[in-house]
Amino acid sequence: MVLMYYLKMATSSFKTIFLFLIFLILINISSFCINIDSILTETVNNYKNIKTIQSDIIDKYSGPKGQEKYSGNYFSNGEFTKINFNKPYKQQILITKDSILWYFPDDSKIYIGLKTQKPDIKALQMENNISKEFLNSDNYKIEKTIEKKLFSSRIKVVATPKVKRTSKFSGIIIYIDPKRSVITDAEYYDLAGNEIIEQHFRRFKNFNNIWLSTHITSNIFSSIGDIKTDIIYKNTFINQNISDDNFILKYPKGITTFKLF
């Protein structure tokens, strides 16, 4: 009886292992069936379909000067991004195509800078509007591969500038979830090949067949120290009309201005 018991156990274990191996083979076969170009097109279209975003926002900051937690609201129409922080103190940030204005009403100070001067500032506006330009840009050489894991696969896209001297980055690496056609991770490298920005997109929500990340972690590596931000979006609406008034930065005439950088 004991022998029969162990034979049954051994047979059962063998069946389990056999079925598991078959399962892994099927996973590997399905990963080879991924049409990379089709997924990239769907990914670009997913982000192109996001015209506007308005949301409550929580921004947890950790850097050389300590830790802070900010909260307020966020508006973006792709061309302009406006962030109004109310806690722990008032801040208004307006990001345009070429510049950034940072206004502190309680201190009557406004900081003005060109966005092109700092690549990490561009990351502020790339939240949920990331990198569609790098997926089909004529200025970048695109290499596409499939990375297989035990139970999943992801697409790795390496974008290298064709003319390095006119580029801001020596390379950009983007990782895509082929099931949802969304970017899950991104890495940015400076002209010397050093990683300067790393972003992770999590907690995707489906808004009328448009996937959007609601939790974004960014790590910025700089000479003054590493900076980490965790941005959480709540009560989010997309593709609704946003009044132009939301993208106006109102401040008194004669206010003291400073260079941001």
Short mmCIF file of C-alpha atoms in Angstrom, two decimals:
data_model
loop_
_atom_site.label_atom_id
_atom_site.label_comp_id
_atom_site.label_asym_id
_atom_site.label_seq_id
_atom_site.Cartn_x
_atom_site.Cartn_y
_atom_site.Cartn_z
CA MET A 1 0.00 0.00 0.00
CA VAL A 2 2.83 2.38 0.87
CA LEU A 3 4.55 1.56 -2.41
CA MET A 4 1.34 2.20 -4.36
CA TYR A 5 0.93 5.55 -2.56
CA TYR A 6 4.43 6.72 -3.56
CA LEU A 7 3.92 5.51 -7.11
CA LYS A 8 0.74 7.55 -7.34
CA MET A 9 2.54 10.58 -5.88
CA ALA A 10 5.41 10.16 -8.32
CA THR A 11 3.02 9.79 -11.25
CA SER A 12 1.05 12.84 -10.12
CA SER A 13 4.23 14.91 -9.74
CA PHE A 14 5.42 13.82 -13.18
CA LYS A 15 2.10 14.88 -14.71
CA THR A 16 2.33 18.24 -12.93
CA ILE A 17 5.88 18.83 -14.16
CA PHE A 18 4.97 17.72 -17.68
CA LEU A 19 1.96 20.06 -17.82
CA PHE A 20 4.09 22.90 -16.45
CA LEU A 21 6.72 22.33 -19.17
CA ILE A 22 4.02 22.30 -21.85
CA PHE A 23 2.71 25.56 -20.36
CA LEU A 24 6.17 27.18 -20.56
CA ILE A 25 6.59 26.02 -24.18
CA LEU A 26 3.24 27.56 -25.09
CA ILE A 27 4.26 30.83 -23.41
CA ASN A 28 7.52 30.93 -25.38
CA ILE A 29 5.71 30.15 -28.65
CA SER A 30 3.16 32.90 -28.02
CA SER A 31 5.93 35.40 -27.26
CA PHE A 32 7.48 34.73 -30.66
CA CYS A 33 4.11 35.47 -32.23
CA ILE A 34 4.16 39.07 -31.02
CA ASN A 35 4.07 41.48 -33.93
CA ILE A 36 6.41 44.20 -32.68
CA ASP A 37 5.60 46.79 -35.33
CA SER A 38 1.89 46.33 -34.76
CA ILE A 39 2.32 46.76 -30.99
CA LEU A 40 4.40 49.92 -31.51
CA THR A 41 1.71 51.37 -33.76
CA GLU A 42 -0.96 50.58 -31.17
CA THR A 43 1.20 52.14 -28.43
CA VAL A 44 1.71 55.36 -30.37
CA ASN A 45 -2.00 55.52 -31.14
CA ASN A 46 -2.86 54.95 -27.48
CA TYR A 47 -0.89 58.04 -26.48
CA LYS A 48 -2.06 60.04 -29.48
CA ASN A 49 -5.63 59.40 -28.35
CA ILE A 50 -4.90 61.18 -25.06
CA LYS A 51 -5.73 64.79 -25.89
CA THR A 52 -6.22 66.24 -22.39
CA ILE A 53 -5.68 65.13 -18.80
CA GLN A 54 -7.07 66.70 -15.66
CA SER A 55 -6.54 65.12 -12.29
CA ASP A 56 -5.84 65.50 -8.61
CA ILE A 57 -2.17 64.85 -8.00
CA ILE A 58 0.05 63.77 -5.12
CA ASP A 59 3.79 64.24 -5.58
CA LYS A 60 6.19 62.64 -3.10
CA TYR A 61 9.67 64.09 -3.43
CA SER A 62 12.92 62.73 -2.03
CA GLY A 63 16.25 64.40 -2.74
CA PRO A 64 19.42 65.97 -1.34
CA LYS A 65 17.35 68.56 0.55
CA GLY A 66 15.10 66.03 2.26
CA GLN A 67 11.61 64.77 1.66
CA GLU A 68 8.39 66.59 0.82
CA LYS A 69 4.84 65.64 -0.08
CA TYR A 70 2.86 67.94 -2.35
CA SER A 71 -0.77 67.80 -3.39
CA GLY A 72 -2.94 69.77 -5.78
CA ASN A 73 -4.30 69.43 -9.30
CA TYR A 74 -2.90 68.83 -12.75
CA PHE A 75 -4.00 69.96 -16.22
CA SER A 76 -2.43 69.06 -19.56
CA ASN A 77 -3.45 69.44 -23.18
CA GLY A 78 -0.20 68.17 -24.65
CA GLU A 79 1.04 71.64 -25.53
CA PHE A 80 0.73 73.12 -22.05
CA THR A 81 0.91 71.58 -18.60
CA LYS A 82 -0.22 73.40 -15.45
CA ILE A 83 0.28 72.08 -11.93
CA ASN A 84 -1.29 73.87 -8.97
CA PHE A 85 0.05 72.67 -5.63
CA ASN A 86 -1.89 73.75 -2.55
CA LYS A 87 -0.04 71.78 0.15
CA PRO A 88 2.24 72.11 2.01
CA TYR A 89 2.36 75.59 0.45
CA LYS A 90 1.13 77.18 -2.76
CA GLN A 91 3.02 76.67 -6.00
CA GLN A 92 1.93 77.15 -9.58
CA ILE A 93 3.94 75.58 -12.39
CA LEU A 94 3.30 76.29 -16.06
CA ILE A 95 5.24 74.24 -18.60
CA THR A 96 5.12 75.27 -22.25
CA LYS A 97 6.90 73.83 -25.26
CA ASP A 98 10.07 75.79 -24.57
CA SER A 99 9.89 77.24 -21.07
CA ILE A 100 8.80 76.76 -17.49
CA LEU A 101 7.35 79.30 -15.06
CA TRP A 102 7.35 78.49 -11.35
CA TYR A 103 5.35 80.88 -9.18
CA PHE A 104 5.27 81.03 -5.37
CA PRO A 105 2.35 83.34 -4.44
CA ASP A 106 3.10 83.49 -0.70
CA ASP A 107 6.69 84.62 -1.34
CA SER A 108 5.82 86.83 -4.35
CA LYS A 109 8.55 85.17 -6.38
CA ILE A 110 8.52 83.71 -9.87
CA TYR A 111 11.25 81.62 -11.45
CA ILE A 112 11.61 81.53 -15.23
CA GLY A 113 13.71 79.14 -17.28
CA LEU A 114 14.08 77.46 -20.63
CA LYS A 115 13.00 73.84 -20.53
CA THR A 116 15.76 72.89 -22.94
CA GLN A 117 18.37 73.83 -20.34
CA LYS A 118 17.50 70.91 -18.07
CA PRO A 119 16.46 67.47 -19.37
CA ASP A 120 14.90 66.57 -16.00
CA ILE A 121 12.44 69.44 -16.36
CA LYS A 122 11.24 67.92 -19.61
CA ALA A 123 10.43 64.81 -17.58
CA LEU A 124 7.78 66.81 -15.72
CA GLN A 125 5.77 67.22 -18.89
CA MET A 126 6.44 63.69 -20.12
CA GLU A 127 4.25 62.20 -17.40
CA ASN A 128 1.71 60.15 -19.33
CA ASN A 129 2.69 61.82 -22.62
CA ILE A 130 5.98 60.01 -22.91
CA SER A 131 8.16 59.23 -25.85
CA LYS A 132 5.77 58.82 -28.78
CA GLU A 133 8.21 60.98 -30.73
CA PHE A 134 10.97 58.43 -30.18
CA LEU A 135 8.94 55.45 -31.38
CA ASN A 136 8.60 56.69 -34.95
CA SER A 137 11.05 59.58 -35.28
CA ASP A 138 13.21 60.01 -38.38
CA ASN A 139 15.95 61.43 -36.13
CA TYR A 140 16.50 58.18 -34.24
CA LYS A 141 17.70 54.74 -35.19
CA ILE A 142 15.22 52.29 -33.68
CA GLU A 143 16.15 48.78 -32.52
CA LYS A 144 13.30 46.50 -31.38
CA THR A 145 13.58 43.22 -29.52
CA ILE A 146 11.40 40.97 -27.37
CA GLU A 147 12.52 40.25 -23.82
CA LYS A 148 11.04 37.01 -22.51
CA LYS A 149 10.42 36.32 -18.86
CA LEU A 150 9.02 33.21 -17.22
CA PHE A 151 5.37 34.24 -17.41
CA SER A 152 5.45 37.35 -19.56
CA SER A 153 7.20 39.20 -22.36
CA ARG A 154 7.95 42.83 -23.02
CA ILE A 155 9.18 44.81 -26.00
CA LYS A 156 12.44 46.71 -25.67
CA VAL A 157 12.93 49.70 -27.94
CA VAL A 158 16.34 51.36 -28.11
CA ALA A 159 16.33 54.79 -29.76
CA THR A 160 19.78 56.10 -30.75
CA PRO A 161 20.17 59.53 -32.39
CA LYS A 162 21.36 59.38 -35.98
CA VAL A 163 23.28 62.63 -35.52
CA LYS A 164 24.66 62.70 -31.98
CA ARG A 165 25.96 66.27 -31.99
CA THR A 166 22.47 67.71 -32.53
CA SER A 167 20.80 65.48 -29.94
CA LYS A 168 20.05 65.96 -26.25
CA PHE A 169 20.42 62.25 -25.50
CA SER A 170 22.87 59.54 -26.53
CA GLY A 171 20.15 56.96 -26.17
CA ILE A 172 16.65 56.26 -24.89
CA ILE A 173 15.39 52.83 -23.91
CA ILE A 174 11.65 52.20 -23.70
CA TYR A 175 9.91 49.06 -22.48
CA ILE A 176 6.39 48.24 -23.67
CA ASP A 177 3.73 45.89 -22.36
CA PRO A 178 2.48 44.12 -25.51
CA LYS A 179 -0.86 43.18 -23.93
CA ARG A 180 -1.92 46.76 -23.23
CA SER A 181 0.32 48.58 -25.73
CA VAL A 182 1.64 50.96 -23.07
CA ILE A 183 5.07 52.09 -21.96
CA THR A 184 5.96 50.64 -18.57
CA ASP A 185 9.56 51.85 -18.15
CA ALA A 186 11.94 54.31 -19.76
CA GLU A 187 15.61 55.18 -19.42
CA TYR A 188 17.36 58.31 -20.72
CA TYR A 189 21.12 58.63 -21.24
CA ASP A 190 23.13 61.83 -21.70
CA LEU A 191 25.62 62.41 -24.49
CA ALA A 192 28.37 60.78 -22.42
CA GLY A 193 26.29 57.63 -22.03
CA ASN A 194 25.36 58.18 -18.38
CA GLU A 195 21.81 57.38 -17.29
CA ILE A 196 20.17 60.61 -16.15
CA ILE A 197 16.45 59.76 -15.94
CA GLU A 198 14.64 56.55 -15.16
CA GLN A 199 10.84 56.30 -15.17
CA HIS A 200 8.44 53.55 -14.18
CA PHE A 201 4.74 53.62 -15.10
CA ARG A 202 2.37 51.55 -12.98
CA ARG A 203 -1.30 51.09 -11.99
CA PHE A 204 -2.77 51.50 -15.44
CA LYS A 205 -6.46 52.33 -15.74
CA ASN A 206 -8.64 51.91 -18.78
CA PHE A 207 -10.46 55.10 -19.82
CA ASN A 208 -12.77 54.16 -22.69
CA ASN A 209 -10.18 51.81 -24.22
CA ILE A 210 -7.31 54.21 -23.54
CA TRP A 211 -4.77 52.98 -21.00
CA LEU A 212 -3.24 55.54 -18.66
CA SER A 213 -0.72 55.16 -15.86
CA THR A 214 -1.89 56.53 -12.50
CA HIS A 215 1.35 55.99 -10.58
CA ILE A 216 4.65 57.22 -12.00
CA THR A 217 8.04 56.93 -10.32
CA SER A 218 10.91 59.02 -11.67
CA ASN A 219 14.55 58.84 -10.65
CA ILE A 220 16.73 61.74 -11.75
CA PHE A 221 20.50 61.36 -11.41
CA SER A 222 22.35 64.67 -11.24
CA SER A 223 25.60 66.16 -10.00
CA ILE A 224 23.87 67.64 -6.95
CA GLY A 225 22.42 64.28 -5.91
CA ASP A 226 19.73 61.83 -6.89
CA ILE A 227 16.09 62.91 -6.91
CA LYS A 228 13.12 60.56 -6.69
CA THR A 229 9.50 61.50 -7.25
CA ASP A 230 6.40 59.37 -6.85
CA ILE A 231 3.41 60.91 -8.62
CA ILE A 232 -0.06 59.54 -8.02
CA TYR A 233 -3.07 60.63 -10.07
CA LYS A 234 -6.56 60.45 -8.57
CA ASN A 235 -10.02 61.49 -9.81
CA THR A 236 -8.64 61.56 -13.32
CA PHE A 237 -10.52 62.60 -16.46
CA ILE A 238 -9.17 62.46 -19.99
CA ASN A 239 -10.25 64.06 -23.25
CA GLN A 240 -12.62 66.51 -21.62
CA ASN A 241 -12.61 70.17 -22.52
CA ILE A 242 -10.22 72.19 -20.39
CA SER A 243 -10.70 75.94 -20.30
CA ASP A 244 -7.75 78.03 -21.50
CA ASP A 245 -7.93 79.85 -18.16
CA ASN A 246 -6.38 76.78 -16.53
CA PHE A 247 -3.18 77.41 -18.48
CA ILE A 248 -2.79 81.06 -17.52
CA LEU A 249 -0.28 81.92 -14.82
CA LYS A 250 -1.55 85.05 -13.08
CA TYR A 251 0.91 87.05 -11.00
CA PRO A 252 1.17 90.75 -10.06
CA LYS A 253 3.05 93.21 -12.21
CA GLY A 254 6.48 94.18 -10.99
CA ILE A 255 6.99 90.90 -9.13
CA THR A 256 10.58 89.85 -8.57
CA THR A 257 11.72 87.31 -11.18
CA PHE A 258 14.60 84.86 -10.92
CA LYS A 259 16.32 82.54 -13.33
CA LEU A 260 15.26 78.99 -12.68
CA PHE A 261 18.70 77.52 -13.43
#
